[in-house]
Coordinates of N, CA and C in Angstrom, one line a residue:
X1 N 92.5 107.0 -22.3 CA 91.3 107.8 -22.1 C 91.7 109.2 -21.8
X2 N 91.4 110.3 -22.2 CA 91.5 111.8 -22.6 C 91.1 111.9 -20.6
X3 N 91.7 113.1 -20.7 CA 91.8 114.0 -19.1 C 90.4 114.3 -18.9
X4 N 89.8 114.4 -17.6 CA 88.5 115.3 -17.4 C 88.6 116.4 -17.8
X5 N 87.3 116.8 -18.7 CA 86.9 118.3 -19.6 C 86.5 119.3 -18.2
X6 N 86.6 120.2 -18.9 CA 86.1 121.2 -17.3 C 84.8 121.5 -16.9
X7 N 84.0 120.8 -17.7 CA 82.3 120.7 -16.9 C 83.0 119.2 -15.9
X8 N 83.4 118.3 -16.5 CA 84.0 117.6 -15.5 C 84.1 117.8 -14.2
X9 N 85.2 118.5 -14.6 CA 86.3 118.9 -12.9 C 85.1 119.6 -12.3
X10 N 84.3 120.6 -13.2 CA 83.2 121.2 -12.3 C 82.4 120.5 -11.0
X11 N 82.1 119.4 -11.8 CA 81.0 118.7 -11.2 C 81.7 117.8 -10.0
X12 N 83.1 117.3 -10.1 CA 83.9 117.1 -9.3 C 84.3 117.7 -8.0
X13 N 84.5 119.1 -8.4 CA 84.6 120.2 -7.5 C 83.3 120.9 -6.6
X14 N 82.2 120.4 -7.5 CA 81.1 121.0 -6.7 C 80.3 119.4 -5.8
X15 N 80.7 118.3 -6.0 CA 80.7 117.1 -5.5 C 81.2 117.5 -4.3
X16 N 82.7 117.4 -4.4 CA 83.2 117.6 -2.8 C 83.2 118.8 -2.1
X17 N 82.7 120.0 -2.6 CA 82.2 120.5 -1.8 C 80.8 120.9 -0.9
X18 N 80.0 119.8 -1.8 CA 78.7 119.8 -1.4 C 78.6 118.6 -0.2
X19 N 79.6 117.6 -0.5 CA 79.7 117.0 0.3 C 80.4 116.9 1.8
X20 N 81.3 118.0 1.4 CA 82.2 118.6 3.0 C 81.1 119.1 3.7
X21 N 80.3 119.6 3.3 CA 79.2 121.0 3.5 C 78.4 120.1 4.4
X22 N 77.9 119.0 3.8 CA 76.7 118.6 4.2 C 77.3 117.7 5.4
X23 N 78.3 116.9 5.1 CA 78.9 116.0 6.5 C 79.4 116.7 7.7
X24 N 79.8 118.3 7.1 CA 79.9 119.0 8.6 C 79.0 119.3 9.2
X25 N 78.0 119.3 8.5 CA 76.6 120.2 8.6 C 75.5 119.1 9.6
X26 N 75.6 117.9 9.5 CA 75.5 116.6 10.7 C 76.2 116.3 11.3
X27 N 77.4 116.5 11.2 CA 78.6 116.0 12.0 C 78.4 116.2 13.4
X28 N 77.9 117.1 14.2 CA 77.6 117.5 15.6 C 76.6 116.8 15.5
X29 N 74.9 117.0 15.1 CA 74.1 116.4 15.4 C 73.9 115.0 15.3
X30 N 75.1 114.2 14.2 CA 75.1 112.7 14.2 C 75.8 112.4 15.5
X31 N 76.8 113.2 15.9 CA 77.2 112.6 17.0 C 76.4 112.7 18.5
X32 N 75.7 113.5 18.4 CA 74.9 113.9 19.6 C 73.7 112.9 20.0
X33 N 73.1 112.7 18.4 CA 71.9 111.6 18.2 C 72.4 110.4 18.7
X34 N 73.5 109.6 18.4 CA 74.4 108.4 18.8 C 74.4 108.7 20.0
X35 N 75.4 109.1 20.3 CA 75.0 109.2 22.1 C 74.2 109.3 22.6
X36 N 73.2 109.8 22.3 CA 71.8 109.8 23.2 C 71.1 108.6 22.8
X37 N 71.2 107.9 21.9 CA 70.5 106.5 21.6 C 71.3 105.3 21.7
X38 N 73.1 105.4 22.5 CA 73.5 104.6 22.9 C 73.9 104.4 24.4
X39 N 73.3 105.7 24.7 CA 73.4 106.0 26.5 C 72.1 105.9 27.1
X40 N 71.6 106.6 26.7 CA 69.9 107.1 27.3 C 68.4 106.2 26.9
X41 N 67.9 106.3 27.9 CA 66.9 105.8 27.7 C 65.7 106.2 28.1
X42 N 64.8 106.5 27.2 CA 63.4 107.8 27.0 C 62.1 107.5 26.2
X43 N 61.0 108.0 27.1 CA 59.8 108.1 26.2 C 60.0 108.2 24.9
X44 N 59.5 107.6 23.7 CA 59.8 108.0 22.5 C 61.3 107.5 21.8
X45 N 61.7 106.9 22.1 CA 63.3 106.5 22.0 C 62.9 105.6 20.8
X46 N 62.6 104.3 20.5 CA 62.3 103.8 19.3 C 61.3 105.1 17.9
X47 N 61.1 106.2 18.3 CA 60.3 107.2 17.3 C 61.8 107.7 16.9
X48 N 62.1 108.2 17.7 CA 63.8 108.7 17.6 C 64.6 108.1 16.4
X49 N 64.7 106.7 16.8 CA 65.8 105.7 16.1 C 65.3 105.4 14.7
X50 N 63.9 105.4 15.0 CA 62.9 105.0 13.3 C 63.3 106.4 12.6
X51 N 62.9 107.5 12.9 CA 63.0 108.8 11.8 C 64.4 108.9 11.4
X52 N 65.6 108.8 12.9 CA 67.1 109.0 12.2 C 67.0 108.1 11.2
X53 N 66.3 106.9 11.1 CA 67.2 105.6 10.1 C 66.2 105.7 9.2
X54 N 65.1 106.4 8.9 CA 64.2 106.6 8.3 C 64.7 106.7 6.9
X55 N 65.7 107.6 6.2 CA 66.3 107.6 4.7 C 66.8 106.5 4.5
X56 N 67.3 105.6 5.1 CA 68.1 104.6 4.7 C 67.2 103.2 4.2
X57 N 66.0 103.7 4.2 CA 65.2 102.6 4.0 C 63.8 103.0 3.0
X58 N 64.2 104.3 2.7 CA 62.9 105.0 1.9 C 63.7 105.5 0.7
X59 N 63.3 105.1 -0.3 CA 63.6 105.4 -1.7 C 64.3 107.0 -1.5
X60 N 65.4 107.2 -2.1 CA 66.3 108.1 -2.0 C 65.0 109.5 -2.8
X61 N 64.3 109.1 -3.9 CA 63.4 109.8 -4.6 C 62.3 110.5 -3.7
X62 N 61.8 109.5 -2.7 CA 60.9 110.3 -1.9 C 61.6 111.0 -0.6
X63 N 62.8 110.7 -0.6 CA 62.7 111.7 0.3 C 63.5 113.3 0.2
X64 N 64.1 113.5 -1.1 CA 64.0 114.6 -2.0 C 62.3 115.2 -1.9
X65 N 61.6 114.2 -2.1 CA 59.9 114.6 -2.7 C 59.7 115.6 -1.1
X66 N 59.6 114.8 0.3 CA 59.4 115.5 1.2 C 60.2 116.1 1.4
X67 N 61.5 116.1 1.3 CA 62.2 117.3 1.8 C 61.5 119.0 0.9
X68 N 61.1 118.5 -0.5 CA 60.5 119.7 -1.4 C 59.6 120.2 -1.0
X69 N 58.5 119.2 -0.2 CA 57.4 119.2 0.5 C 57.6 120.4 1.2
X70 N 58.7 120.3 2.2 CA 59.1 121.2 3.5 C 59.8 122.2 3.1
X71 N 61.0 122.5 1.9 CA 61.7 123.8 2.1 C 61.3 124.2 0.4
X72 N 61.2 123.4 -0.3 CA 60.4 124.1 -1.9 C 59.2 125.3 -1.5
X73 N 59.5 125.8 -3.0 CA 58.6 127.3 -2.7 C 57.5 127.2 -2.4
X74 N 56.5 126.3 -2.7 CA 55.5 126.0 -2.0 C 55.3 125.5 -0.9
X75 N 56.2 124.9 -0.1 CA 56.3 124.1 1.0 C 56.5 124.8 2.2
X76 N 56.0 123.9 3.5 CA 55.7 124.6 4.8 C 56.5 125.8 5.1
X77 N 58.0 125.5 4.6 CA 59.0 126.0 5.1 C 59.5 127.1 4.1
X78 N 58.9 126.6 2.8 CA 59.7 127.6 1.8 C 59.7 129.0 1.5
X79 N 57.9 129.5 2.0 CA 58.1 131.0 2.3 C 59.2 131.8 3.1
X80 N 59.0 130.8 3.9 CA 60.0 131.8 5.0 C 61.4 131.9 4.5
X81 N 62.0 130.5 3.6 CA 63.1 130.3 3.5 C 63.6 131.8 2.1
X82 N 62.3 132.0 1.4 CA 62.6 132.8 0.5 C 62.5 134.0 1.0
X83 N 61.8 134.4 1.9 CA 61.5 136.1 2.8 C 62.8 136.3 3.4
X84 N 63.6 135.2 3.7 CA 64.9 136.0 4.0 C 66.6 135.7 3.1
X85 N 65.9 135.5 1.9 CA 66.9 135.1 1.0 C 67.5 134.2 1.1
X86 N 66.9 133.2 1.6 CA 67.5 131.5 1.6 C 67.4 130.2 1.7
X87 N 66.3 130.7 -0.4 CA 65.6 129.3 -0.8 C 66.4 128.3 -1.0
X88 N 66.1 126.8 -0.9 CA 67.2 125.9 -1.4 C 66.6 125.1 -2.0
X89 N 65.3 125.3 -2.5 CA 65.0 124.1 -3.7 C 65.8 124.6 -5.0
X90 N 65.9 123.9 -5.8 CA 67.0 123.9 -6.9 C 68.1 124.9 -6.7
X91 N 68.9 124.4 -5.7 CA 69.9 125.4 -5.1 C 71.2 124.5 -4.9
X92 N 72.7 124.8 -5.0 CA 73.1 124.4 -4.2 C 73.1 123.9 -2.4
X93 N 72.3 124.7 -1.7 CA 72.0 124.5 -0.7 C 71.2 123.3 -0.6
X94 N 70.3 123.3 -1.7 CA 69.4 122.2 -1.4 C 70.0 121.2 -1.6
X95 N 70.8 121.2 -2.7 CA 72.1 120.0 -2.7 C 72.3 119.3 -1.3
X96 N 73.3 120.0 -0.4 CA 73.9 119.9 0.6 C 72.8 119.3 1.7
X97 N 71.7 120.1 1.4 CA 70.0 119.6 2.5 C 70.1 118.1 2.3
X98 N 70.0 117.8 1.1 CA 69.7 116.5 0.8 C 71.1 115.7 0.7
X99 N 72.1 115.9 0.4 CA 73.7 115.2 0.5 C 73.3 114.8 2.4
X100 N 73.0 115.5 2.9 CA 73.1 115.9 4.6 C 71.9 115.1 5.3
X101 N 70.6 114.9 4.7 CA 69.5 114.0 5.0 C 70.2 112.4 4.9
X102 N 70.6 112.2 3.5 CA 70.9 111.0 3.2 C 71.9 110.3 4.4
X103 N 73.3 111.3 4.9 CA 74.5 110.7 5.1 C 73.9 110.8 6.8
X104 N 73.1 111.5 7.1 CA 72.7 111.2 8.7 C 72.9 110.2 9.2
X105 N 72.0 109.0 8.8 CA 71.6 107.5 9.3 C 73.0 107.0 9.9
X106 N 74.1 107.1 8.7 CA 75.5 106.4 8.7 C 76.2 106.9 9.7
X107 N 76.4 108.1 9.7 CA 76.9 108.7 10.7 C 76.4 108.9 12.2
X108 N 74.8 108.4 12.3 CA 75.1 108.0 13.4 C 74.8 106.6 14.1
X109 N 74.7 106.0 13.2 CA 74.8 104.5 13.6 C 76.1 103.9 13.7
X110 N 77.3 104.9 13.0 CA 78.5 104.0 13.5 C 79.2 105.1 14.8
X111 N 78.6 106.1 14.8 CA 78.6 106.8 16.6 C 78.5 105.4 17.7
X112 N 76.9 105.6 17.0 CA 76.7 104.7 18.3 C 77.2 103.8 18.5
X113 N 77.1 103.0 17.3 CA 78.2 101.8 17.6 C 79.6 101.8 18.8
X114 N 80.1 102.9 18.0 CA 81.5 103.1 18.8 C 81.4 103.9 20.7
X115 N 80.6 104.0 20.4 CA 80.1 104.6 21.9 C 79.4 103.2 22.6
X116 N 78.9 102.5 22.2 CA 78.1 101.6 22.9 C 79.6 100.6 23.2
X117 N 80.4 100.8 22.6 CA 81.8 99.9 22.8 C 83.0 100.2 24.0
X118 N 82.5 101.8 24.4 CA 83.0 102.2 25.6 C 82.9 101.5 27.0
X119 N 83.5 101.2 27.5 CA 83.3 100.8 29.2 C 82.5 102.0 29.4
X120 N 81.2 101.7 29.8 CA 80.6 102.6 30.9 C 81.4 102.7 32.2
X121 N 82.1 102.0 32.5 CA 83.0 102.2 34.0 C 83.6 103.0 33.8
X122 N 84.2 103.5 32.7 CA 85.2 103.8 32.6 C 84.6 105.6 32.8
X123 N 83.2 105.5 32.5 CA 82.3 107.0 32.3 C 82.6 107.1 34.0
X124 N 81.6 106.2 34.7 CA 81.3 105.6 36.2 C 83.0 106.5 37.1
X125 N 83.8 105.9 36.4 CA 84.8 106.9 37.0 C 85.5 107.3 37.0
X126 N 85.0 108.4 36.0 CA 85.0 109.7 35.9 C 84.3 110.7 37.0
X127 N 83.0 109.9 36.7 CA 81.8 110.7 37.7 C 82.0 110.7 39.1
X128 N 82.7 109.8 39.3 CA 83.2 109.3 41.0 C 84.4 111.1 41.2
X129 N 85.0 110.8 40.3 CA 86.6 112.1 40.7 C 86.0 113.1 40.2
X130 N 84.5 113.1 39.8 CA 84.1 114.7 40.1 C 83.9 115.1 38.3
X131 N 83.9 114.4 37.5 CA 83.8 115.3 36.2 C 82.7 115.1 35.7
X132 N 81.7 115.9 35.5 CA 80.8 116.4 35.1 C 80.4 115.6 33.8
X133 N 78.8 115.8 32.9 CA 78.6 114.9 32.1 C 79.2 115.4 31.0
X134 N 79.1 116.8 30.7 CA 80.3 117.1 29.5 C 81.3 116.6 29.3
X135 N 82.1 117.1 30.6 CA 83.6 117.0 30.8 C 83.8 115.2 30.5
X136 N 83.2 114.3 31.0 CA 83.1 113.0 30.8 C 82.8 112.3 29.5
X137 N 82.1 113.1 28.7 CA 81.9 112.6 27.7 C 83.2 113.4 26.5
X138 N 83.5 114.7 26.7 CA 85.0 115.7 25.9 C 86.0 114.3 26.3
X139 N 86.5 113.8 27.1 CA 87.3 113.4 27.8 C 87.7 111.9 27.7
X140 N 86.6 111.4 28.2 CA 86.7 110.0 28.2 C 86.2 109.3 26.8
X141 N 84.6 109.8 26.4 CA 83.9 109.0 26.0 C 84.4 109.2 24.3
X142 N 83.9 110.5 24.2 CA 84.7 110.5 22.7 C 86.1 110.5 22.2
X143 N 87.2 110.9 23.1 CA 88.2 110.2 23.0 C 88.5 108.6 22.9
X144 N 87.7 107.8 23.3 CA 87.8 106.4 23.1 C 87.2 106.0 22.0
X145 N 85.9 106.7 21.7 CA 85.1 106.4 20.5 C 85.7 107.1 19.3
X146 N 86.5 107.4 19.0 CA 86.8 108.6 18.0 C 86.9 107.7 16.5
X147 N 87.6 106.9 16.8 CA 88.0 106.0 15.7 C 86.6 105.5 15.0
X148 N 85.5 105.0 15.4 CA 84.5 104.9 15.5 C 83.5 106.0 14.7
X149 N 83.6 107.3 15.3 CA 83.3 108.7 14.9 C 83.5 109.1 13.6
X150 N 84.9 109.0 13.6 CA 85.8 109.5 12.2 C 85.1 108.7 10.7
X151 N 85.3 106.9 11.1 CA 84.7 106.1 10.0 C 83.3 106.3 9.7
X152 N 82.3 106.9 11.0 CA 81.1 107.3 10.7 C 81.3 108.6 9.6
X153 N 81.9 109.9 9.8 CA 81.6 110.9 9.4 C 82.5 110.9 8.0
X154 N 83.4 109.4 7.7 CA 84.0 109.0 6.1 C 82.9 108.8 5.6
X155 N 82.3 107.6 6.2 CA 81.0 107.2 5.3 C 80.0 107.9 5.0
X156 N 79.6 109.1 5.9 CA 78.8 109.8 5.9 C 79.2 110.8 4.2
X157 N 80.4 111.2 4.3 CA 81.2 112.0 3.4 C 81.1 111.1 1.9
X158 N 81.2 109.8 2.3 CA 81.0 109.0 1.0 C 79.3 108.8 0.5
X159 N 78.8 109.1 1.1 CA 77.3 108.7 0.7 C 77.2 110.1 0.0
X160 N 77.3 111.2 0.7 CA 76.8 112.4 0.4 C 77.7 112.3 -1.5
X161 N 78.7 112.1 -1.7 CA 79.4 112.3 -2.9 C 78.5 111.5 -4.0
X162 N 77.9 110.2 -3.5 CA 76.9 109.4 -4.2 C 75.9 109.8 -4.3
X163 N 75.3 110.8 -3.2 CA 73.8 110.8 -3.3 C 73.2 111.2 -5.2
X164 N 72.1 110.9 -5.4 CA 71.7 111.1 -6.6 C 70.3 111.4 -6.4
X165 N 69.2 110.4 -6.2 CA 67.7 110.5 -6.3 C 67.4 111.6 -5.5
X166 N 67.9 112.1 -3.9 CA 67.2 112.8 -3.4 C 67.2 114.5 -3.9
X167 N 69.1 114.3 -4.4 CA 69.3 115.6 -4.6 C 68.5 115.9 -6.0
X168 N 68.8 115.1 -7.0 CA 67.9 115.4 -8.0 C 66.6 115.7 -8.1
X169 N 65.6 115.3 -7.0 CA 64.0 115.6 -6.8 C 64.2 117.0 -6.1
X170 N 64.8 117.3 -5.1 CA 64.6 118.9 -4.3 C 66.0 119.5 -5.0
X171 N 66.9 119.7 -5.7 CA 67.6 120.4 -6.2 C 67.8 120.7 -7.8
X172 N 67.1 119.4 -8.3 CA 67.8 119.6 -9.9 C 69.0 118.9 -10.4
X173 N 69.1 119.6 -11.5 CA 70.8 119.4 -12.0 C 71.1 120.3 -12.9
X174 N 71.4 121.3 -12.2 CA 71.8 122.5 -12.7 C 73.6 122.5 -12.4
X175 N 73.9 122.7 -14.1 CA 75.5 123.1 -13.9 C 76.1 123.6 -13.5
X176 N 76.8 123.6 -12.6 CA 78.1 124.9 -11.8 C 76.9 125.1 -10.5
X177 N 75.7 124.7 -10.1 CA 74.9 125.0 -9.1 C 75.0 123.7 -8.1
X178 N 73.9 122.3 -8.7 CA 73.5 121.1 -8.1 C 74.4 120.0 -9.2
X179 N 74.8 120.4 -10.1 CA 75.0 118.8 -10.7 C 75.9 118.4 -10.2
X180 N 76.0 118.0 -9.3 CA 77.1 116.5 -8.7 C 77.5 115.3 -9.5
X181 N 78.6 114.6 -9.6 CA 79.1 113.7 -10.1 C 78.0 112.8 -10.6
X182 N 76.7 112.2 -9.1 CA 76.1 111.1 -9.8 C 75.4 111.8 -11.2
X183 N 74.8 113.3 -11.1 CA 74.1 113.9 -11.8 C 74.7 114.1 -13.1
X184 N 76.0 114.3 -13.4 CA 76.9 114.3 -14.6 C 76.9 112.9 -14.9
X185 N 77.0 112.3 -14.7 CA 77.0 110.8 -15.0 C 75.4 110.5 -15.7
X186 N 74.3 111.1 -14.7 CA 73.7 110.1 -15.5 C 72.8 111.1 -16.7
X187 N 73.7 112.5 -16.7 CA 73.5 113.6 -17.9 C 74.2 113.0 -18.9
X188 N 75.1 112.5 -19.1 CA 76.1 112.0 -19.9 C 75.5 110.9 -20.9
X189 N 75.1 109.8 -20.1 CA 74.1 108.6 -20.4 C 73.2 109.3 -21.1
X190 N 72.3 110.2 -20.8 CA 71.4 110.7 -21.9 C 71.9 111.6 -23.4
X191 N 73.1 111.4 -23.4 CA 73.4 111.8 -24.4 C 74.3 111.4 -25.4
X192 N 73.9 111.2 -26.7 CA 74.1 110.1 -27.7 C 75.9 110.3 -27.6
X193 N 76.7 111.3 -27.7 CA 78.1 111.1 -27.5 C 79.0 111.4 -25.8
X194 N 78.0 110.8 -24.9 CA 78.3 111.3 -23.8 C 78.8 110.1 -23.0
X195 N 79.3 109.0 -23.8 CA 79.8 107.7 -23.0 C 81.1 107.7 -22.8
X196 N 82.2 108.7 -22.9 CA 83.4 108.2 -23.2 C 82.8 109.6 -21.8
X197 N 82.6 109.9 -21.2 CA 82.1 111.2 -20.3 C 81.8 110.0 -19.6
X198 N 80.8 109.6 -19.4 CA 80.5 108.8 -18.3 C 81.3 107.7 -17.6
X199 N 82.1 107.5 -18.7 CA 83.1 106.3 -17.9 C 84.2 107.2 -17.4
X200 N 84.3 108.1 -17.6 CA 85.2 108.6 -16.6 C 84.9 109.2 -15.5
X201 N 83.9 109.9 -15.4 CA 83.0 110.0 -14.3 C 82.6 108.9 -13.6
X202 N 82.3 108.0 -14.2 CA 82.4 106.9 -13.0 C 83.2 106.2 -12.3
X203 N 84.6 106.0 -13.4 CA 85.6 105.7 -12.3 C 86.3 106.5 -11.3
X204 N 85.9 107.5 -11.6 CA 85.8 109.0 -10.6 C 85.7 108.3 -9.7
X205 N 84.1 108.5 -9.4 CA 83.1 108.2 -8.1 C 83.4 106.8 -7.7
X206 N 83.9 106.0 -8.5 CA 84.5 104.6 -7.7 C 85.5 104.8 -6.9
X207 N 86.4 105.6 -7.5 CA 87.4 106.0 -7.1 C 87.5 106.1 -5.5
X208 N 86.5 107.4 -5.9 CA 86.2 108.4 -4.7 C 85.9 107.9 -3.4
X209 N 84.9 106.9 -3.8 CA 83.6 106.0 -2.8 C 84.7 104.9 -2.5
X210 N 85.3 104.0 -3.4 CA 86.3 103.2 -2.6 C 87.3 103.5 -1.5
X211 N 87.8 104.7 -1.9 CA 88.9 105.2 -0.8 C 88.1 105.6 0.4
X212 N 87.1 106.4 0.3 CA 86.1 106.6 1.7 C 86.5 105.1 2.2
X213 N 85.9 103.9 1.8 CA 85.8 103.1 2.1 C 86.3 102.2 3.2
X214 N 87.7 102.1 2.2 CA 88.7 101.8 2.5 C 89.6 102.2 4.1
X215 N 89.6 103.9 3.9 CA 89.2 104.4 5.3 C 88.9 104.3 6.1
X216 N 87.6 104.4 6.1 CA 86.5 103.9 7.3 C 86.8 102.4 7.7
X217 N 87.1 102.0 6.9 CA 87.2 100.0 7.3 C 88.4 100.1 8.2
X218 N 89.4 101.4 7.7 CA 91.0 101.4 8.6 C 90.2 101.9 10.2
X219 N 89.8 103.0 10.1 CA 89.4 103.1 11.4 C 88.7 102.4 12.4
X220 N 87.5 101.5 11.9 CA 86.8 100.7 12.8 C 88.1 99.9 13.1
X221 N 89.0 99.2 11.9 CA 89.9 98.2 12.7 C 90.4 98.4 13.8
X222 N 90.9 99.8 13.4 CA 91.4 100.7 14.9 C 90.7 100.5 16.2
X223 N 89.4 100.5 15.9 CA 88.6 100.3 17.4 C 88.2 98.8 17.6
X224 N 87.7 98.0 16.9 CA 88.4 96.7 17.3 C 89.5 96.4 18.1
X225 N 90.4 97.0 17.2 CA 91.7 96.6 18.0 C 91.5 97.3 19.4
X226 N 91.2 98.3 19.7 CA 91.3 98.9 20.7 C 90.6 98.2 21.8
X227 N 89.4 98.2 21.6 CA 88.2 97.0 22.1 C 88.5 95.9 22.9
X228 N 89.5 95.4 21.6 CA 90.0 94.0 22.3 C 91.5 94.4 23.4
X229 N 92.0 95.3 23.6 CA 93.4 95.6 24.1 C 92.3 95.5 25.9
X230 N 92.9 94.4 26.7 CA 92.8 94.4 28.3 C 92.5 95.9 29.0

C-alpha cells in the first residue's frame, strides 16, 4: 500500500494538533470537576454530574448542533465571539471546542475514579500536620491519583482524535482548517477513487486510538497495583 499523500499527513497533523489543544484545554477543568464530584458534597451535585456526562450519551451530532447554537454566528455567543476576532464556527478553533466538549466526560470520570481510590486518611493527615487544602491535594492527593489522571487525559486525547459528528456540525470539513482524520476518512468514502485513501486513513486512526488505549489500560494497572500495595 503506497505512503500517506500530503492532504493525508495534513489531516494527520491537524488531528493531533487539534487534539493536544483540546485535551489541554480540559485538562485542568477535568481534573478539578473529578475532585469536586469525588470529595464534595453540594446542592446541585447530581445537575453537575448529569451535564459533565451529558456528551457521552447525546448523539455526538447534537451536540455540535448546540454547541453552534451557542458560539456560531448567529448564536448567543457568536457576536461577541466575532467583535473581537474570535469566531469558531467553521474554524479550527471550533474543531478543538468540540474535540474538547466530547473528551470532558472521560477525562473526568477516570479523575474521579482515581481520586475516590485515595485513602481520605491519608488527606485527614495531612490536615492534622498543618497542610492546607491546596497543599493537600498538590501533595498527597494528586500525587497518588496521577496514574489515574494521566489514563484519563490519554483517553480524553484519544476521543478527541476520533471525534467526527460534533466537529463536523459546528466546524465543517474544511482542508488544512477542520478536516480531521475521521473527516478525511469519511471524505474519501464519498469519492468514487477514494478507497485506497480511506483504508489508510483508517488504519491510521486505529492505530492511533489503539495505542491511546493500550496506555491508558498501562496506567490504571499502575493504580490498581498501587491500590492494592498495604
Amino acid at each position: 500500500m503506497p505512503g500517506l499523500q500530503p492532504e493525508e499527513w495534513e489531516a494527520l497533523r491537524l488531528s493531533l494538533r487539534v487534539a493536544s489543544t483540546a485535551t489541554a484545554l480540559v485538562a485542568v477543568p477535568g481534573i478539578a470537576l473529578g475532585w469536586l464530584l469525588a470529595r464534595k458534597r453540594f446542592p446541585g451535585r447530581f445537575l453537575v454530574d448529569a451535564l459533565v456526562h451529558l456528551p457521552l450519551v447525546l448523539t455526538p451530532v447534537v451536540v455540535g448542533y448546540l454547541l453552534l447554537l451557542l458560539v456560531g454566528r448567529r448564536g448567543l455567543l457568536g457576536g461577541v465571539l466575532d467583535a473581537i476576532g474570535m469566531p469558531l464556527a467553521f474554524t479550527t478553533g471550533g474543531a478543538v471546542l468540540a474535540a474538547a466538549v466530547m473528551a470532558l466526560p472521560l477525562i473526568v470520570r477516570s479523575v474521579r475514579t482515581a481520586i475516590e481510590l485515595v485513602d481520605p486518611g491519608l488527606e485527614d493527615a495531612a490536615a492534622v500536620l498543618g497542610a492546607g487544602p491546596w497543599r493537600r491535594f498538590r501533595t498527597v492527593t494528586l500525587p497518588l491519583a496521577m496514574p489515574g489522571v494521566v489514563a484519563g487525559l490519554v483517553l480524553g486525547f484519544a476521543r478527541s482524535v476520533g471525534e467526527f459528528g460534533a466537529t463536523i456540525t459546528l466546524a465543517g470539513s474544511i482542508a488544512g482548517e477542520t478536516r480531521t482524520l475521521p473527516l478525511a476518512i469519511f471524505g474519501a468514502l464519498q469519492s468514487p477513487m477514494g478507497e485506497d485513501a480511506a483504508v489508510r486513513l483508517t488504519l491510521l486512526s486505529v492505530a492511533l486510538s489503539l495505542s491511546a488505549l493500550l496506555l491508558s489500560e498501562w496506567f490504571l494497572q499502575r493504580m490498581r497495583v498501587r491500590g492494592e500495595r498495604p
